[in-house]
PDB file of C-alpha atoms in Angstrom:
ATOM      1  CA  UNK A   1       0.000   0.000   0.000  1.00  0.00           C
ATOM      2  CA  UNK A   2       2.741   2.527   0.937  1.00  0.00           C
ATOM      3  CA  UNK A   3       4.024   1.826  -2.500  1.00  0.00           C
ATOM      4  CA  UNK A   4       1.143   2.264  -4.554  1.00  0.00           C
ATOM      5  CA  UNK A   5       1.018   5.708  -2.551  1.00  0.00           C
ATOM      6  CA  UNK A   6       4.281   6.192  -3.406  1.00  0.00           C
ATOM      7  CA  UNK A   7       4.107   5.677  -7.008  1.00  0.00           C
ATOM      8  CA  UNK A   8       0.830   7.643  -7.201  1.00  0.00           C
ATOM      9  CA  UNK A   9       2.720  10.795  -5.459  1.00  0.00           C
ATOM     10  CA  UNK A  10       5.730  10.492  -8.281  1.00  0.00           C
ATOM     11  CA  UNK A  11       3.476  10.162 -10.702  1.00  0.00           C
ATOM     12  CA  UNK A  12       1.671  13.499  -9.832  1.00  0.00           C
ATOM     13  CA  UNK A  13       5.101  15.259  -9.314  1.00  0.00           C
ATOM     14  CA  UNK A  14       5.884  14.232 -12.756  1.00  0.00           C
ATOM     15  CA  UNK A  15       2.638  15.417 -13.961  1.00  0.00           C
ATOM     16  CA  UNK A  16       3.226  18.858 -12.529  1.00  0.00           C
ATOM     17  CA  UNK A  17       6.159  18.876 -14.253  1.00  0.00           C
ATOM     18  CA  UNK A  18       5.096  17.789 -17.361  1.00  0.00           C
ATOM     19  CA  UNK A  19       2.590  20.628 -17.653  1.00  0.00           C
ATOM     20  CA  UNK A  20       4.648  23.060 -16.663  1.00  0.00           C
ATOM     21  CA  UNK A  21       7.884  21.749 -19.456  1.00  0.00           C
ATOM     22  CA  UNK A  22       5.134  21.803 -21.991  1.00  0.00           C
ATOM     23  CA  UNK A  23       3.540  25.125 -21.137  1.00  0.00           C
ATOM     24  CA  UNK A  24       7.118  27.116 -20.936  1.00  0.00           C
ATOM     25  CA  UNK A  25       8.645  25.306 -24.217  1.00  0.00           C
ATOM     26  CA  UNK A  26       5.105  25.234 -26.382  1.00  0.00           C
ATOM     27  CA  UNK A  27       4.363  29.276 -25.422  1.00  0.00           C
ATOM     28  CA  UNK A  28       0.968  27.425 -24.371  1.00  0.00           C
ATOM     29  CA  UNK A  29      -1.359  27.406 -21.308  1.00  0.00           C
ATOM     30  CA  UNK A  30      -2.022  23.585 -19.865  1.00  0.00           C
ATOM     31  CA  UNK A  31      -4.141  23.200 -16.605  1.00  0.00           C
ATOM     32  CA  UNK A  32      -4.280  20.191 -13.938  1.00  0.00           C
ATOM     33  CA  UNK A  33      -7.785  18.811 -13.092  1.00  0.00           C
ATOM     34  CA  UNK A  34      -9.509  19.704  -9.514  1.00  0.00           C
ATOM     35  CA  UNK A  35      -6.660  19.355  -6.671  1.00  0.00           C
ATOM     36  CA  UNK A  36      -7.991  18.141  -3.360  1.00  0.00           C
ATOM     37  CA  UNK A  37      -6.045  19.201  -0.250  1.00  0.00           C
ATOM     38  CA  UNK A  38      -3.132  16.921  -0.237  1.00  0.00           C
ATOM     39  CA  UNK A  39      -2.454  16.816  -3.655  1.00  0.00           C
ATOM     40  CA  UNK A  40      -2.567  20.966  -3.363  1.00  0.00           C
ATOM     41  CA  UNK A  41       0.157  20.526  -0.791  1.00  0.00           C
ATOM     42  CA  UNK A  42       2.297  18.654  -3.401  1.00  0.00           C
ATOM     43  CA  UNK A  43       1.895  21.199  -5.962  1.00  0.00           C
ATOM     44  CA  UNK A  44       3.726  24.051  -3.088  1.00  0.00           C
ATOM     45  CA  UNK A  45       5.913  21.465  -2.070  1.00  0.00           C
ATOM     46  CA  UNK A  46       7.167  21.384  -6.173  1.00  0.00           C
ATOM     47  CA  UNK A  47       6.688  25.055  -6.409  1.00  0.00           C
ATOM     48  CA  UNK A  48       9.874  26.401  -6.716  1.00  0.00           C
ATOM     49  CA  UNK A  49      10.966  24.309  -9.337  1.00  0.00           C
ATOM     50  CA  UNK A  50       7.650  24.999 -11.246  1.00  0.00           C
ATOM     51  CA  UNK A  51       7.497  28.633 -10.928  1.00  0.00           C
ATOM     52  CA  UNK A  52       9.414  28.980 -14.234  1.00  0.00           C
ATOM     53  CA  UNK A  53       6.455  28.617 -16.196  1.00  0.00           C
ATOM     54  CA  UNK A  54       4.036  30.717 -14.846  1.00  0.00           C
ATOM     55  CA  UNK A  55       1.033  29.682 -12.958  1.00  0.00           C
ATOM     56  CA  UNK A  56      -2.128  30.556 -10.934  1.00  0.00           C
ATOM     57  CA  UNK A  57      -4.730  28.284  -9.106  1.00  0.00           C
ATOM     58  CA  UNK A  58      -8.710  28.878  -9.061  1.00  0.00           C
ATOM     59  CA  UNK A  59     -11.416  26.648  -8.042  1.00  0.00           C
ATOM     60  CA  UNK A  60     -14.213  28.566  -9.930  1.00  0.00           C
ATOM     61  CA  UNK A  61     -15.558  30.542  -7.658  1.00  0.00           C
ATOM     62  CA  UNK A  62     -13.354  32.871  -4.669  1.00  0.00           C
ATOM     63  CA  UNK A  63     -12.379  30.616  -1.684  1.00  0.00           C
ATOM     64  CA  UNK A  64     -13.069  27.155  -3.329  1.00  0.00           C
ATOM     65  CA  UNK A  65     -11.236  24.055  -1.766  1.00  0.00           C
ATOM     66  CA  UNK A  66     -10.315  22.288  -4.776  1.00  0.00           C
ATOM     67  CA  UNK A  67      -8.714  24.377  -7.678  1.00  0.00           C
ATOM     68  CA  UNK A  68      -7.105  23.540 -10.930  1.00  0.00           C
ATOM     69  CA  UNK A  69      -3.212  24.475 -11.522  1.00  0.00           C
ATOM     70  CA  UNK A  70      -2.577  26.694 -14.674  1.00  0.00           C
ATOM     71  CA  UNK A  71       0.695  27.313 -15.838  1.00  0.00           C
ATOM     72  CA  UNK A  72       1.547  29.841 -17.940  1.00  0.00           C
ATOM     73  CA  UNK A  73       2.529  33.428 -18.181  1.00  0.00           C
ATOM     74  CA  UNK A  74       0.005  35.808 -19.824  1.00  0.00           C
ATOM     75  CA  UNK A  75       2.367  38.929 -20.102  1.00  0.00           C
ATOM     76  CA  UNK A  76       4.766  36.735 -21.788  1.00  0.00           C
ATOM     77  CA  UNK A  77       2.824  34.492 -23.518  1.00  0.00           C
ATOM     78  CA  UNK A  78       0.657  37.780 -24.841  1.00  0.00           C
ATOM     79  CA  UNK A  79      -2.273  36.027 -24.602  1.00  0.00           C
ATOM     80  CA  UNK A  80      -5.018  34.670 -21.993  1.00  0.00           C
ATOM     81  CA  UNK A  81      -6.689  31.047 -21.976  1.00  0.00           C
ATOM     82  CA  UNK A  82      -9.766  30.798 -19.235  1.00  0.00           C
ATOM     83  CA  UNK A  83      -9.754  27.821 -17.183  1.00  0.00           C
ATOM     84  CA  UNK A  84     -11.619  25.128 -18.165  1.00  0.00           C
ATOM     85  CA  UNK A  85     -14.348  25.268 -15.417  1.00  0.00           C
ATOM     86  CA  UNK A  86     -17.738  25.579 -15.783  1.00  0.00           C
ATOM     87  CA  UNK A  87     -20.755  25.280 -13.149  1.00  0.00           C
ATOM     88  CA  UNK A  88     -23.818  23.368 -12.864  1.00  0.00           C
ATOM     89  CA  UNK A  89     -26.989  23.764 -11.695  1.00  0.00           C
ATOM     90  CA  UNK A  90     -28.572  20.638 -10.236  1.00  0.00           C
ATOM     91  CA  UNK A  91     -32.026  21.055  -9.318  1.00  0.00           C
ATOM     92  CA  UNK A  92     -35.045  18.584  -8.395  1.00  0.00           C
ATOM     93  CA  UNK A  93     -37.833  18.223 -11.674  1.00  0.00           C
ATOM     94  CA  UNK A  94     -40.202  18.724  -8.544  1.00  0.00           C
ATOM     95  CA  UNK A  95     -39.066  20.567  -5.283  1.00  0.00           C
ATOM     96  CA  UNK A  96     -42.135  19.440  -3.478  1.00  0.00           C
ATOM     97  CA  UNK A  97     -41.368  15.910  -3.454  1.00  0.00           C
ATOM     98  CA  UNK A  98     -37.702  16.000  -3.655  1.00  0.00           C
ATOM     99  CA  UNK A  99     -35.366  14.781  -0.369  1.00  0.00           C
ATOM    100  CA  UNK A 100     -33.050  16.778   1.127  1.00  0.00           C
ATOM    101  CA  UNK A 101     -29.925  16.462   0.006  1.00  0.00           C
ATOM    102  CA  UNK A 102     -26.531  16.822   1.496  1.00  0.00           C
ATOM    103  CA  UNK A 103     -22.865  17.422  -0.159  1.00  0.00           C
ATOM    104  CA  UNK A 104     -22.103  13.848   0.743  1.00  0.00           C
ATOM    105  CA  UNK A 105     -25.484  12.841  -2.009  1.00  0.00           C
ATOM    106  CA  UNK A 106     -24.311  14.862  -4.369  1.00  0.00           C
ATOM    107  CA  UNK A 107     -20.640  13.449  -4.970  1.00  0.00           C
ATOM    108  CA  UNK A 108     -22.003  10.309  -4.244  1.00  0.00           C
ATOM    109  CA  UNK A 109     -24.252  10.173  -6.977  1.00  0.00           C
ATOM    110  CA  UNK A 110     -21.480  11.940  -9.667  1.00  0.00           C
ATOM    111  CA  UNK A 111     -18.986   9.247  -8.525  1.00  0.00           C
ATOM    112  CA  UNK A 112     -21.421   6.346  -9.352  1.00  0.00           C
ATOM    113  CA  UNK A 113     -21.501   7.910 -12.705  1.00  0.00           C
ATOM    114  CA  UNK A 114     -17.644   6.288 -12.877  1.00  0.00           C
ATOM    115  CA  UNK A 115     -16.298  10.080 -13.572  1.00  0.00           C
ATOM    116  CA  UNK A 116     -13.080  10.765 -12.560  1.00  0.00           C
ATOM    117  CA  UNK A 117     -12.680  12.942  -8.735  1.00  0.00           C
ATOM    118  CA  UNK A 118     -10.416  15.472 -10.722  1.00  0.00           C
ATOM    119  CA  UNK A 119     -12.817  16.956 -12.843  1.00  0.00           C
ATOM    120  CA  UNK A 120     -15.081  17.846 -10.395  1.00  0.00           C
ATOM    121  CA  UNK A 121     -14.701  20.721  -8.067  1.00  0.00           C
ATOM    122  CA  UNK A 122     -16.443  22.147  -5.466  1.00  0.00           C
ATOM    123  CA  UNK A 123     -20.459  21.602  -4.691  1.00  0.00           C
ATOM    124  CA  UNK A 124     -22.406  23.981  -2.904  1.00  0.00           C
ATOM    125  CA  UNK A 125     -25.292  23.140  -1.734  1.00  0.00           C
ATOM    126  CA  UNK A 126     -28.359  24.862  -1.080  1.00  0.00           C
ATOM    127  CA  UNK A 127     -32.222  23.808  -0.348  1.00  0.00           C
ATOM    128  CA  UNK A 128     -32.325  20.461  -2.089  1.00  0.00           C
ATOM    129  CA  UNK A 129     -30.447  21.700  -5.106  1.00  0.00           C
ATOM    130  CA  UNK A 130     -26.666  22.220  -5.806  1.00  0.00           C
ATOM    131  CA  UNK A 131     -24.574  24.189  -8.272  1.00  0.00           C
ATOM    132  CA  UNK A 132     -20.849  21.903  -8.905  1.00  0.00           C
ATOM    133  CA  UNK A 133     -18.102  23.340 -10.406  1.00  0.00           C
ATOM    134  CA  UNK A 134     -16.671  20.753 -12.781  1.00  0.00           C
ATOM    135  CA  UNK A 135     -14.523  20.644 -16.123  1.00  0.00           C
ATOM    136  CA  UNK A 136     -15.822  21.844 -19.003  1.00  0.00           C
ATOM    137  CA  UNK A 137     -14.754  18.427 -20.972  1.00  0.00           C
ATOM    138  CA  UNK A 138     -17.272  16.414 -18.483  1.00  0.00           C
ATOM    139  CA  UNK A 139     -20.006  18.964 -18.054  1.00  0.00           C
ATOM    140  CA  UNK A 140     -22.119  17.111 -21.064  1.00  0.00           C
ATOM    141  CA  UNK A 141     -21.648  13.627 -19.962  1.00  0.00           C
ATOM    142  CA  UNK A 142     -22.896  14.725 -16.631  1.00  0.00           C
ATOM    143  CA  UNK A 143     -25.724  16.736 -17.435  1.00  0.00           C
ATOM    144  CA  UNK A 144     -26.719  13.938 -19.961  1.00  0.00           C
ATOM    145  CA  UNK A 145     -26.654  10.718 -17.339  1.00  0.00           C
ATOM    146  CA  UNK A 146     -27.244  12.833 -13.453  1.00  0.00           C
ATOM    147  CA  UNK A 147     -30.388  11.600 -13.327  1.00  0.00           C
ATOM    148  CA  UNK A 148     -31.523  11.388  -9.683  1.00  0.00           C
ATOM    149  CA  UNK A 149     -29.699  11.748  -6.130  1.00  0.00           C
ATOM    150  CA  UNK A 150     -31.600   9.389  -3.667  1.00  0.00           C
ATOM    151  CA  UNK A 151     -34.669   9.140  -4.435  1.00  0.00           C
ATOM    152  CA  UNK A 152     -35.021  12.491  -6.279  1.00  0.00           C
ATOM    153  CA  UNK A 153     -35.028  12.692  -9.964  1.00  0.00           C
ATOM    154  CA  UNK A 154     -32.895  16.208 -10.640  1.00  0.00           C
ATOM    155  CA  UNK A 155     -32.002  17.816 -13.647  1.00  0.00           C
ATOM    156  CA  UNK A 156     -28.759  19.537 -14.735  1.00  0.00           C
ATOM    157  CA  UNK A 157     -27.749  22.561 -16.551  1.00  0.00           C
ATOM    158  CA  UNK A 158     -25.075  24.894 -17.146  1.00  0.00           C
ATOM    159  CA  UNK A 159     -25.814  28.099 -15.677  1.00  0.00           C
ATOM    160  CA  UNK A 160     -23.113  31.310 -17.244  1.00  0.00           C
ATOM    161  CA  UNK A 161     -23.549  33.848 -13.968  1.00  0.00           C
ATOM    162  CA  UNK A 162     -23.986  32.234 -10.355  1.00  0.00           C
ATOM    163  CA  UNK A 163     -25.332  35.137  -8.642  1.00  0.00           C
ATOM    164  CA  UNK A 164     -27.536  32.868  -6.323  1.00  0.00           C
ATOM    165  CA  UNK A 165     -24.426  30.251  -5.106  1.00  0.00           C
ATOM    166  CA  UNK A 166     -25.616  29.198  -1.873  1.00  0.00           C
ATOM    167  CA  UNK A 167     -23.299  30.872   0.365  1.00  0.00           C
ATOM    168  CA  UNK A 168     -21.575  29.193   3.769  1.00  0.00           C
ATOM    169  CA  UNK A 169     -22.671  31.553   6.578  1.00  0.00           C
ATOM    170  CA  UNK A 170     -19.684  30.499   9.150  1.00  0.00           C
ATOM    171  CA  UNK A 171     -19.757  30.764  12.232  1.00  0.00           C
ATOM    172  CA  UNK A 172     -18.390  33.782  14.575  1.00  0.00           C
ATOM    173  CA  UNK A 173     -16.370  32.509  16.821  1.00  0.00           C
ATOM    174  CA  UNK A 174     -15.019  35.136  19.548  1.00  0.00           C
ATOM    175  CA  UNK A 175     -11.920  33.218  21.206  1.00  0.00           C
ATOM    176  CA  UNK A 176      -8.904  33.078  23.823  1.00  0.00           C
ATOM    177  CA  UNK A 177      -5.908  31.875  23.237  1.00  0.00           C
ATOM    178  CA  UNK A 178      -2.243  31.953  24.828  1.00  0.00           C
ATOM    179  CA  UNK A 179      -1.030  32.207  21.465  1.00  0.00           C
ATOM    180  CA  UNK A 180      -1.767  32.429  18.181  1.00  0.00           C
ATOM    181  CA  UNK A 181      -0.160  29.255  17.477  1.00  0.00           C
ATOM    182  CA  UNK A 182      -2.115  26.946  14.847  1.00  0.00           C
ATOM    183  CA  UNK A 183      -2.461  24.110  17.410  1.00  0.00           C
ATOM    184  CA  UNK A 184      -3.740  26.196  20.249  1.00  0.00           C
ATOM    185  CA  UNK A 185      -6.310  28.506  17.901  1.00  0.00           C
ATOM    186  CA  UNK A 186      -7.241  24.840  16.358  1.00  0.00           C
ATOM    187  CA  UNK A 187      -7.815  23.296  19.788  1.00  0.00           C
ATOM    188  CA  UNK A 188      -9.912  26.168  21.362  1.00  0.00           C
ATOM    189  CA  UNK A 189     -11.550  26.349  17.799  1.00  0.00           C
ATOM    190  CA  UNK A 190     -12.985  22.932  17.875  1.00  0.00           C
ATOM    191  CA  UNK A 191     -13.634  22.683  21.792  1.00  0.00           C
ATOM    192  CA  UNK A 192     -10.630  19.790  21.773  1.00  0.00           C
ATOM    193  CA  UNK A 193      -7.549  19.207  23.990  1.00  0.00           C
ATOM    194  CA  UNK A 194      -4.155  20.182  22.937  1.00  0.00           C
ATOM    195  CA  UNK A 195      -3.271  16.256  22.857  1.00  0.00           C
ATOM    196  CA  UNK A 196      -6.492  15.851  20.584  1.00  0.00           C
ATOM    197  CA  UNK A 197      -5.235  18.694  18.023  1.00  0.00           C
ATOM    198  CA  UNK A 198      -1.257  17.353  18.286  1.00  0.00           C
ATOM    199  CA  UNK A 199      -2.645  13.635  16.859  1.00  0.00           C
ATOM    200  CA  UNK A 200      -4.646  15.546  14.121  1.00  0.00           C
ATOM    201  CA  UNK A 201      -0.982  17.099  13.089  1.00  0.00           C
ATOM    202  CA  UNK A 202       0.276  13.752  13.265  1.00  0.00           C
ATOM    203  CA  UNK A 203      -1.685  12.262  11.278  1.00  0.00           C
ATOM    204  CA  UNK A 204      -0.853  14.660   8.354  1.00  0.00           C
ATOM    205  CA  UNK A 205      -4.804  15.953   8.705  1.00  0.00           C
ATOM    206  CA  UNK A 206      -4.207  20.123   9.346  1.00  0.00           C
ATOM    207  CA  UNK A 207      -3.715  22.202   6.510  1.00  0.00           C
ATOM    208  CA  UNK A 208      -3.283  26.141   6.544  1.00  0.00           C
ATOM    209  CA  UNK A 209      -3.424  27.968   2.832  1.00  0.00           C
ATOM    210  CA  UNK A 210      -4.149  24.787   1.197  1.00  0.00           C
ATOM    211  CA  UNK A 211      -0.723  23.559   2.731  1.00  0.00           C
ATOM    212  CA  UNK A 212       0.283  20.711   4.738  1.00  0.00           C
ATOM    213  CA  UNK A 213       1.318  22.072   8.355  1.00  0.00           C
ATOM    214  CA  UNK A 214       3.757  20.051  10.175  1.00  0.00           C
ATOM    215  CA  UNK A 215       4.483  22.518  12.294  1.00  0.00           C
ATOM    216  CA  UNK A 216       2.250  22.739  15.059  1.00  0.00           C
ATOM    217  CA  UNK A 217       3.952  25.906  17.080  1.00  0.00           C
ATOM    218  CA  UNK A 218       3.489  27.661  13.676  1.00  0.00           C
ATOM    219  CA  UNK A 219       1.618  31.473  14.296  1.00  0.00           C
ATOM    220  CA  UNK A 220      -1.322  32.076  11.830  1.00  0.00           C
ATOM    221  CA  UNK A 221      -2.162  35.291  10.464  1.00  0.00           C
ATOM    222  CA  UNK A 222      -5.165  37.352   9.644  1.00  0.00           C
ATOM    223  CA  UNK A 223      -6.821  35.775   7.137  1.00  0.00           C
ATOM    224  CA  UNK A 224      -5.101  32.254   7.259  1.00  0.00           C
ATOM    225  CA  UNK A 225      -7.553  29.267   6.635  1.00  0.00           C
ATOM    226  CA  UNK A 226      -7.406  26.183   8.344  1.00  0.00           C
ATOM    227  CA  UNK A 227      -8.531  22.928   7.191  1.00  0.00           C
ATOM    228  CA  UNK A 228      -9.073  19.754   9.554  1.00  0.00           C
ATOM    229  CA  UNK A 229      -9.859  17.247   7.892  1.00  0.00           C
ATOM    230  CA  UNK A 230     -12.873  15.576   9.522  1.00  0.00           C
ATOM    231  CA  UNK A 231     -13.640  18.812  11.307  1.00  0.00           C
ATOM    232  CA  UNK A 232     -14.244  21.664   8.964  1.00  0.00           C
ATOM    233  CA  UNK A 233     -11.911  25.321   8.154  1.00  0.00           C
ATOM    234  CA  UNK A 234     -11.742  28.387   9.373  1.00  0.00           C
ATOM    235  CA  UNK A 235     -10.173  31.386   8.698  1.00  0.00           C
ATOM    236  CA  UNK A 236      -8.813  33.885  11.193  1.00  0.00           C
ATOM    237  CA  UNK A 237     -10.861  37.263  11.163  1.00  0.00           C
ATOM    238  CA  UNK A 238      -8.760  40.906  11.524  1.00  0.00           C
ATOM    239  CA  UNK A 239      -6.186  41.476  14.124  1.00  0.00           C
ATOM    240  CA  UNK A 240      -5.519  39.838  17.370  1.00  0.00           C
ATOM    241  CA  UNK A 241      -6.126  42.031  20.955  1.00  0.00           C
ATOM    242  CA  UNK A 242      -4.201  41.281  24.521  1.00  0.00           C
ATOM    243  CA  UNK A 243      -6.667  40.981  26.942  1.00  0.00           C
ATOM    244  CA  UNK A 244      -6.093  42.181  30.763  1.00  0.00           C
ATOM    245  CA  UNK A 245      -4.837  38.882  31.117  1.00  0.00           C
ATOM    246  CA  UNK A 246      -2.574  38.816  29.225  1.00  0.00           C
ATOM    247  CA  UNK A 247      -4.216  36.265  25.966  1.00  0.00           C
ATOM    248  CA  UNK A 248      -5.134  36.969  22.841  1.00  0.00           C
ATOM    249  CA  UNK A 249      -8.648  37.404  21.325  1.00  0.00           C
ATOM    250  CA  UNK A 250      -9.163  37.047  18.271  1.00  0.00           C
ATOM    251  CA  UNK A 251     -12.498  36.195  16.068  1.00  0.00           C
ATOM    252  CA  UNK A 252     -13.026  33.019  13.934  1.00  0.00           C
ATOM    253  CA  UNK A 253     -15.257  32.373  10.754  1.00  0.00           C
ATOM    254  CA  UNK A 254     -16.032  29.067  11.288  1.00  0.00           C
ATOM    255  CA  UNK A 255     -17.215  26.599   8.389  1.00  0.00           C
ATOM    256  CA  UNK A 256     -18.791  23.307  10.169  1.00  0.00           C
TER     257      UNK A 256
END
């Protein structure tokens, strides 16, 4: 198993690369498909021997957790190529009737359609409907064969101006911490122990930026966003204030 991880990890590496050789020597733009978390830490972790090309991430939409790498360089190149994202609208044929559906229906029913997890992106979900940001070159199939989620029979379209995305509202989360170390504001975040947080470090499950943090003592920063897996994200709100007693408050949006 720690092979077939291994091998799986090279060959992304070398896929990285490969885009990014072809991009800088072609004068072309090339894109990755949706990058989850850990394959997002990969990508930083290859960075500085990719930067040479040119590239920026998006997900679709501001803030999205899975985003697709492009490389190139549109000053240099003298030309611009759009991502390859598009978004879908998938709505019950009667709302009435229709269960209520959660993100965990949604992907479920995509992935039993035997599509690959990169070209789909993010799904936000609203009141038993969703809008999913996939790639363009599976947008068809899906709309042709997503059929019904459950027991609800939806329909799918693509939809050019998303004015209506259901929105998270987090929640705001006034805290107090010793420090604005990541395991401390994680810990206090999540109503855990420091010994609870520490394992979720350990176990390679804490992400700040998109980033793998190994560093638990490491100080976050207005704006930062955490991810724990299993847990949810958050993202630290303005600047931090000493109290009388000498900790630090600080506010947290909060995404269960």
């Amino acid at each position: 198993m720690a092979q077939d991880n291994e091998k799986e990890l090279q060959q992304l590496k070398n896929r990285f690369h490969d885009l990014a050789d072809r991009s800088f020597s072609q004068g072309v733009f090339t894109f990755t498909g949706f990058l989850g978390l850990s394959e997002q830490d990969i990508f930083w972790k290859e960075e500085p021997n990719l930067k040479y090309a040119g590239y920026s991430l998006y997900g679709g939409c501001d803030g999205a957790d899975r985003v697709v790498v492009r490389f190139g360089n549109s000053d240099e190149l003298g030309y611009e190529v759009p991502f390859p994202i598009v978004c879908l609208h998938i709505k019950p044929l009667m709302q009435k009737f229709a269960d209520e559906l959660s993100h965990r229906d949604f992907l479920g029913a995509l992935m039993n359609l035997g599509i690959d997890r990169s070209t789909v992106g993010d799904i936000k979900v609203g009141e038993k409907q969703a809008y999913l940001f996939c790639l363009d070159s599976i947008a068809e199939f899906i709309c042709d064969n997503l059929e019904q989620i459950k027991h609800t029979h939806v329909k799918c379209s693509v939809v050019a101006k998303f004015d209506e995305l259901p929105e998270e509202e987090p929640e705001t989360l006034n805290i107090q911490v010793q420090s604005l170390r990541v395991d401390a504001v994680l810990a206090k975040v999540y109503n855990m122990s420091r010994e609870k947080s520490l394992e979720l470090f350990r176990a390679g499950k804490v992400y700040v930026n998109g980033r793998l943090c190994e560093n638990n003592s490491r100080l976050l920063k207005p704006g930062e966003t955490v991810n724990a897996r299993g847990f949810g994200k958050f993202t630290l709100k303005g600047e931090a204030r000493e109290t009388r007693k000498g900790k630090m408050a600080v506010e947290a949006a909060v995404y269960r």
